[in-house]
mmCIF file of C-alpha atoms in Angstrom:
data_model
loop_
_atom_site.group_PDB
_atom_site.id
_atom_site.type_symbol
_atom_site.label_atom_id
_atom_site.label_comp_id
_atom_site.label_asym_id
_atom_site.label_seq_id
_atom_site.Cartn_x
_atom_site.Cartn_y
_atom_site.Cartn_z
ATOM 1 C CA UNK S 1 89.305 87.100 79.694
ATOM 2 C CA UNK S 2 92.759 88.532 80.281
ATOM 3 C CA UNK S 3 94.135 91.661 78.709
ATOM 4 C CA UNK S 4 97.213 93.754 79.220
ATOM 5 C CA UNK S 5 99.179 93.503 82.451
ATOM 6 C CA UNK S 6 96.819 90.969 84.042
ATOM 7 C CA UNK S 7 93.931 93.422 83.940
ATOM 8 C CA UNK S 8 90.908 91.108 83.682
ATOM 9 C CA UNK S 9 87.489 91.827 82.213
ATOM 10 C CA UNK S 10 85.806 92.285 85.587
ATOM 11 C CA UNK S 11 88.343 94.959 86.562
ATOM 12 C CA UNK S 12 88.152 96.599 83.176
ATOM 13 C CA UNK S 13 84.402 96.814 83.159
ATOM 14 C CA UNK S 14 84.258 98.198 86.613
ATOM 15 C CA UNK S 15 86.620 100.929 85.474
ATOM 16 C CA UNK S 16 85.049 101.346 82.083
ATOM 17 C CA UNK S 17 81.476 100.501 82.719
ATOM 18 C CA UNK S 18 81.582 102.354 85.890
ATOM 19 C CA UNK S 19 83.761 104.535 84.104
ATOM 20 C CA UNK S 20 80.645 104.255 82.206
ATOM 21 C CA UNK S 21 80.645 106.557 84.629
ATOM 22 C CA UNK S 22 83.940 107.438 83.439
ATOM 23 C CA UNK S 23 85.204 108.460 80.088
ATOM 24 C CA UNK S 24 88.234 110.480 79.834
ATOM 25 C CA UNK S 25 88.978 114.068 79.906
ATOM 26 C CA UNK S 26 91.834 116.256 79.533
ATOM 27 C CA UNK S 27 90.946 118.953 81.986
ATOM 28 C CA UNK S 28 87.490 120.309 82.059
ATOM 29 C CA UNK S 29 84.411 119.686 79.947
ATOM 30 C CA UNK S 30 83.667 120.112 76.280
ATOM 31 C CA UNK S 31 85.644 123.268 75.789
ATOM 32 C CA UNK S 32 88.762 121.594 77.176
ATOM 33 C CA UNK S 33 88.427 118.289 75.354
ATOM 34 C CA UNK S 34 91.476 117.563 73.195
ATOM 35 C CA UNK S 35 91.108 117.735 69.459
ATOM 36 C CA UNK S 36 91.238 114.294 67.841
ATOM 37 C CA UNK S 37 93.938 113.437 65.396
ATOM 38 C CA UNK S 38 92.893 113.665 61.742
ATOM 39 C CA UNK S 39 91.231 110.509 60.539
ATOM 40 C CA UNK S 40 92.881 108.446 57.821
ATOM 41 C CA UNK S 41 91.739 109.356 54.343
ATOM 42 C CA UNK S 42 90.012 106.095 53.510
ATOM 43 C CA UNK S 43 89.250 104.221 56.725
ATOM 44 C CA UNK S 44 88.860 105.577 60.233
ATOM 45 C CA UNK S 45 90.584 102.716 61.987
ATOM 46 C CA UNK S 46 93.193 102.655 64.684
ATOM 47 C CA UNK S 47 96.749 102.396 63.485
ATOM 48 C CA UNK S 48 97.723 98.739 63.816
ATOM 49 C CA UNK S 49 100.475 96.747 62.248
ATOM 50 C CA UNK S 50 99.511 94.863 59.126
ATOM 51 C CA UNK S 51 98.262 91.393 59.999
ATOM 52 C CA UNK S 52 97.165 92.344 63.522
ATOM 53 C CA UNK S 53 93.914 90.888 64.824
ATOM 54 C CA UNK S 54 91.005 92.745 63.177
ATOM 55 C CA UNK S 55 88.956 92.232 66.341
ATOM 56 C CA UNK S 56 90.879 95.071 67.959
ATOM 57 C CA UNK S 57 90.148 97.472 65.120
ATOM 58 C CA UNK S 58 87.070 99.646 65.002
ATOM 59 C CA UNK S 59 85.855 102.669 63.095
ATOM 60 C CA UNK S 60 85.691 105.814 65.213
ATOM 61 C CA UNK S 61 84.108 108.491 63.008
ATOM 62 C CA UNK S 62 82.542 110.079 66.115
ATOM 63 C CA UNK S 63 85.876 110.547 67.888
ATOM 64 C CA UNK S 64 85.374 114.255 68.483
ATOM 65 C CA UNK S 65 82.032 113.646 70.225
ATOM 66 C CA UNK S 66 83.337 110.517 71.961
ATOM 67 C CA UNK S 67 86.244 112.452 73.473
ATOM 68 C CA UNK S 68 83.900 115.086 74.855
ATOM 69 C CA UNK S 69 81.699 112.364 76.359
ATOM 70 C CA UNK S 70 84.800 110.682 77.767
ATOM 71 C CA UNK S 71 85.767 113.958 79.413
ATOM 72 C CA UNK S 72 82.340 114.478 80.962
ATOM 73 C CA UNK S 73 82.176 110.878 82.167
ATOM 74 C CA UNK S 74 85.600 111.221 83.756
ATOM 75 C CA UNK S 75 84.503 114.323 85.638
ATOM 76 C CA UNK S 76 81.494 112.434 86.972
ATOM 77 C CA UNK S 77 83.678 109.484 87.906
ATOM 78 C CA UNK S 78 86.225 111.555 89.817
ATOM 79 C CA UNK S 79 83.808 114.065 91.299
ATOM 80 C CA UNK S 80 80.815 111.884 92.155
ATOM 81 C CA UNK S 81 81.090 108.144 91.739
ATOM 82 C CA UNK S 82 84.571 107.471 93.081
ATOM 83 C CA UNK S 83 83.998 109.506 96.268
ATOM 84 C CA UNK S 84 80.804 107.523 96.887
ATOM 85 C CA UNK S 85 82.717 104.292 96.339
ATOM 86 C CA UNK S 86 85.350 105.372 98.842
ATOM 87 C CA UNK S 87 82.559 106.062 101.325
ATOM 88 C CA UNK S 88 81.283 102.515 100.865
ATOM 89 C CA UNK S 89 84.616 101.231 102.131
ATOM 90 C CA UNK S 90 83.368 101.806 105.662
ATOM 91 C CA UNK S 91 81.430 98.578 105.109
ATOM 92 C CA UNK S 92 83.388 95.357 105.616
ATOM 93 C CA UNK S 93 84.682 93.985 102.324
ATOM 94 C CA UNK S 94 82.758 90.762 102.921
ATOM 95 C CA UNK S 95 79.484 92.678 102.928
ATOM 96 C CA UNK S 96 80.379 94.437 99.680
ATOM 97 C CA UNK S 97 81.483 91.196 98.015
ATOM 98 C CA UNK S 98 78.199 89.558 98.998
ATOM 99 C CA UNK S 99 76.220 92.430 97.512
ATOM 100 C CA UNK S 100 78.235 92.175 94.301
ATOM 101 C CA UNK S 101 77.607 88.417 94.224
ATOM 102 C CA UNK S 102 73.867 88.977 94.586
ATOM 103 C CA UNK S 103 73.688 91.394 91.658
ATOM 104 C CA UNK S 104 75.919 89.222 89.471
ATOM 105 C CA UNK S 105 73.667 86.257 90.163
ATOM 106 C CA UNK S 106 70.684 88.186 88.797
ATOM 107 C CA UNK S 107 72.275 88.144 85.348
ATOM 108 C CA UNK S 108 72.900 84.384 85.247
ATOM 109 C CA UNK S 109 69.660 83.463 83.382
ATOM 110 C CA UNK S 110 70.478 85.747 80.443
ATOM 111 C CA UNK S 111 74.081 84.536 80.485
ATOM 112 C CA UNK S 112 72.756 80.978 80.168
ATOM 113 C CA UNK S 113 70.387 81.966 77.343
ATOM 114 C CA UNK S 114 73.216 83.750 75.515
ATOM 115 C CA UNK S 115 75.407 80.653 75.778
ATOM 116 C CA UNK S 116 72.586 78.527 74.377
ATOM 117 C CA UNK S 117 72.120 80.913 71.451
ATOM 118 C CA UNK S 118 75.843 80.500 70.770
ATOM 119 C CA UNK S 119 75.336 76.724 70.557
ATOM 120 C CA UNK S 120 77.312 76.263 73.768
ATOM 121 C CA UNK S 121 75.109 73.946 75.875
ATOM 122 C CA UNK S 122 77.959 73.180 78.255
ATOM 123 C CA UNK S 123 78.362 76.796 79.318
ATOM 124 C CA UNK S 124 74.576 77.188 79.398
ATOM 125 C CA UNK S 125 74.381 74.296 81.835
ATOM 126 C CA UNK S 126 77.209 75.752 83.911
ATOM 127 C CA UNK S 127 75.472 79.112 84.223
ATOM 128 C CA UNK S 128 72.140 77.485 85.135
ATOM 129 C CA UNK S 129 73.872 75.297 87.702
ATOM 130 C CA UNK S 130 75.604 78.316 89.194
ATOM 131 C CA UNK S 131 72.310 80.188 89.345
ATOM 132 C CA UNK S 132 70.533 77.285 91.058
ATOM 133 C CA UNK S 133 73.304 76.711 93.608
ATOM 134 C CA UNK S 134 73.893 80.355 94.436
ATOM 135 C CA UNK S 135 70.185 81.176 94.646
ATOM 136 C CA UNK S 136 69.512 78.307 97.045
ATOM 137 C CA UNK S 137 72.606 77.296 98.997
ATOM 138 C CA UNK S 138 74.088 80.745 98.444
ATOM 139 C CA UNK S 139 71.072 82.503 99.973
ATOM 140 C CA UNK S 140 69.711 84.289 96.887
ATOM 141 C CA UNK S 141 73.186 84.738 95.478
ATOM 142 C CA UNK S 142 74.794 86.613 98.351
ATOM 143 C CA UNK S 143 77.352 83.800 98.620
ATOM 144 C CA UNK S 144 79.142 82.364 95.595
ATOM 145 C CA UNK S 145 78.835 78.718 96.560
ATOM 146 C CA UNK S 146 79.288 77.574 92.958
ATOM 147 C CA UNK S 147 82.780 79.021 92.658
ATOM 148 C CA UNK S 148 83.742 77.460 95.991
ATOM 149 C CA UNK S 149 82.679 74.104 94.505
ATOM 150 C CA UNK S 150 84.861 74.689 91.445
ATOM 151 C CA UNK S 151 82.074 75.755 89.056
ATOM 152 C CA UNK S 152 83.608 78.876 87.573
ATOM 153 C CA UNK S 153 81.608 81.697 86.053
ATOM 154 C CA UNK S 154 81.863 82.279 82.302
ATOM 155 C CA UNK S 155 79.534 85.192 81.705
ATOM 156 C CA UNK S 156 77.977 85.562 78.270
ATOM 157 C CA UNK S 157 75.917 88.413 76.868
ATOM 158 C CA UNK S 158 73.954 89.117 73.721
ATOM 159 C CA UNK S 159 76.703 91.351 72.338
ATOM 160 C CA UNK S 160 78.988 88.307 72.334
ATOM 161 C CA UNK S 161 76.197 86.271 70.734
ATOM 162 C CA UNK S 162 75.868 88.771 67.897
ATOM 163 C CA UNK S 163 79.636 88.655 67.420
ATOM 164 C CA UNK S 164 79.590 84.848 67.203
ATOM 165 C CA UNK S 165 77.107 85.177 64.329
ATOM 166 C CA UNK S 166 79.427 87.470 62.469
ATOM 167 C CA UNK S 167 77.978 90.856 63.392
ATOM 168 C CA UNK S 168 80.761 93.424 63.481
ATOM 169 C CA UNK S 169 81.179 96.193 66.013
ATOM 170 C CA UNK S 170 79.971 98.943 63.724
ATOM 171 C CA UNK S 171 81.234 102.261 65.067
ATOM 172 C CA UNK S 172 82.865 102.919 68.423
ATOM 173 C CA UNK S 173 80.674 104.745 70.938
ATOM 174 C CA UNK S 174 81.528 106.446 74.207
ATOM 175 C CA UNK S 175 78.142 106.375 75.891
ATOM 176 C CA UNK S 176 77.217 108.910 78.598
ATOM 177 C CA UNK S 177 76.975 107.272 82.051
ATOM 178 C CA UNK S 178 77.935 103.916 80.499
ATOM 179 C CA UNK S 179 81.374 104.108 78.964
ATOM 180 C CA UNK S 180 83.060 102.441 75.975
ATOM 181 C CA UNK S 181 80.871 100.386 73.667
ATOM 182 C CA UNK S 182 80.017 99.884 70.015
ATOM 183 C CA UNK S 183 76.827 99.917 68.020
ATOM 184 C CA UNK S 184 76.709 96.122 68.241
ATOM 185 C CA UNK S 185 77.449 95.872 71.949
ATOM 186 C CA UNK S 186 75.191 98.683 73.123
ATOM 187 C CA UNK S 187 72.362 96.967 71.226
ATOM 188 C CA UNK S 188 73.306 93.682 72.864
ATOM 189 C CA UNK S 189 73.437 95.288 76.310
ATOM 190 C CA UNK S 190 69.976 96.795 75.889
ATOM 191 C CA UNK S 191 68.588 93.425 74.772
ATOM 192 C CA UNK S 192 70.362 91.642 77.637
ATOM 193 C CA UNK S 193 68.640 93.880 80.198
ATOM 194 C CA UNK S 194 65.284 93.699 78.426
ATOM 195 C CA UNK S 195 65.319 89.890 78.322
ATOM 196 C CA UNK S 196 66.482 89.339 81.907
ATOM 197 C CA UNK S 197 63.504 87.655 83.633
ATOM 198 C CA UNK S 198 64.641 89.001 86.982
ATOM 199 C CA UNK S 199 64.063 92.542 85.705
ATOM 200 C CA UNK S 200 60.587 91.940 84.296
ATOM 201 C CA UNK S 201 58.813 93.158 87.440
ATOM 202 C CA UNK S 202 61.115 96.147 87.953
ATOM 203 C CA UNK S 203 60.694 99.600 86.513
ATOM 204 C CA UNK S 204 63.453 101.509 84.738
ATOM 205 C CA UNK S 205 64.534 103.442 87.807
ATOM 206 C CA UNK S 206 64.948 100.252 89.832
ATOM 207 C CA UNK S 207 67.046 98.622 87.101
ATOM 208 C CA UNK S 208 69.256 101.702 86.877
ATOM 209 C CA UNK S 209 69.600 101.702 90.675
ATOM 210 C CA UNK S 210 70.735 98.043 90.642
ATOM 211 C CA UNK S 211 73.346 98.782 87.975
ATOM 212 C CA UNK S 212 74.630 101.872 89.787
ATOM 213 C CA UNK S 213 74.887 99.976 93.078
ATOM 214 C CA UNK S 214 76.763 97.178 91.333
ATOM 215 C CA UNK S 215 79.190 99.660 89.776
ATOM 216 C CA UNK S 216 79.730 101.508 93.061
ATOM 217 C CA UNK S 217 80.332 98.312 94.999
ATOM 218 C CA UNK S 218 82.790 97.087 92.351
ATOM 219 C CA UNK S 219 84.604 100.425 92.519
ATOM 220 C CA UNK S 220 84.779 100.235 96.295
ATOM 221 C CA UNK S 221 86.544 96.884 95.989
ATOM 222 C CA UNK S 222 88.983 98.163 93.381
ATOM 223 C CA UNK S 223 92.292 99.809 94.217
ATOM 224 C CA UNK S 224 92.250 102.800 91.866
ATOM 225 C CA UNK S 225 92.913 100.718 88.739
ATOM 226 C CA UNK S 226 91.396 103.285 86.422
ATOM 227 C CA UNK S 227 93.460 106.137 87.818
ATOM 228 C CA UNK S 228 96.726 104.214 87.548
ATOM 229 C CA UNK S 229 96.116 103.342 83.895
ATOM 230 C CA UNK S 230 94.859 106.813 83.083
ATOM 231 C CA UNK S 231 97.879 108.509 84.654
ATOM 232 C CA UNK S 232 100.368 106.321 82.788
ATOM 233 C CA UNK S 233 98.745 106.560 79.349
ATOM 234 C CA UNK S 234 100.021 109.005 76.745
ATOM 235 C CA UNK S 235 96.479 109.355 75.390
ATOM 236 C CA UNK S 236 94.013 107.834 77.869
ATOM 237 C CA UNK S 237 91.133 107.960 75.386
ATOM 238 C CA UNK S 238 93.038 105.785 72.924
ATOM 239 C CA UNK S 239 94.321 103.540 75.718
ATOM 240 C CA UNK S 240 90.857 102.748 77.106
ATOM 241 C CA UNK S 241 89.376 102.395 73.641
ATOM 242 C CA UNK S 242 92.018 99.803 72.761
ATOM 243 C CA UNK S 243 91.752 98.064 76.146
ATOM 244 C CA UNK S 244 87.989 97.767 75.790
ATOM 245 C CA UNK S 245 88.364 96.292 72.294
ATOM 246 C CA UNK S 246 90.945 93.765 73.484
ATOM 247 C CA UNK S 247 88.703 92.776 76.355
ATOM 248 C CA UNK S 248 85.650 92.315 74.131
ATOM 249 C CA UNK S 249 87.689 90.297 71.621
ATOM 250 C CA UNK S 250 88.759 88.031 74.486
ATOM 251 C CA UNK S 251 85.167 87.666 75.682
ATOM 252 C CA UNK S 252 84.014 86.592 72.220
ATOM 253 C CA UNK S 253 86.858 84.095 71.762
ATOM 254 C CA UNK S 254 86.641 82.413 75.157
#
């Protein structure tokens, strides 16, 4: 779950997934996007030392397009989504945490199913127990009673399930309004949403609204993590690409 400098997966995905709302730019939009470095002659992988974990390597043949998307997403993040998140800070933090808890609880059934598909009945039982406790004693998930009782969350998704069965990332993708992903994980994310029983009676717009609210609330609780990492990185695109890969590798291994 942990990656560089204590930056955990929840923080990363609020900055990336919301950044999903946030890619990276270098100034303005497509015309200002930096030109990618030439790809290696044989394999379009990151440059890693020999023997380094292959889980943090990924082909990026679409880097030119990905950088443009990163730039556009970053503009949306800075110009639209982060200002909205700052506006939400007028609400007490307890209210925002409760809203985040509620939305997180909605995903517990699919997390449990993903754990079961990974032949991890213990984690499946933990996620189902959390869902039952938080939905009842936690008033539909607004209060995280399970964590208070020492039952910690260990979220699973179908992207992790595919990885456990040996499916590789495929190519790296910077998805508009979503952020860093891969062919494997974007497929897993789509399946995760489609299979969530909570979403079965909701239309597409309502599901998008839930995800946007979750991202905005998470951003409102964050202290400009994305900006601090972006400002200190020599090449923010490469930094966030690598950070996302490290985070996903940790999710699969945990």
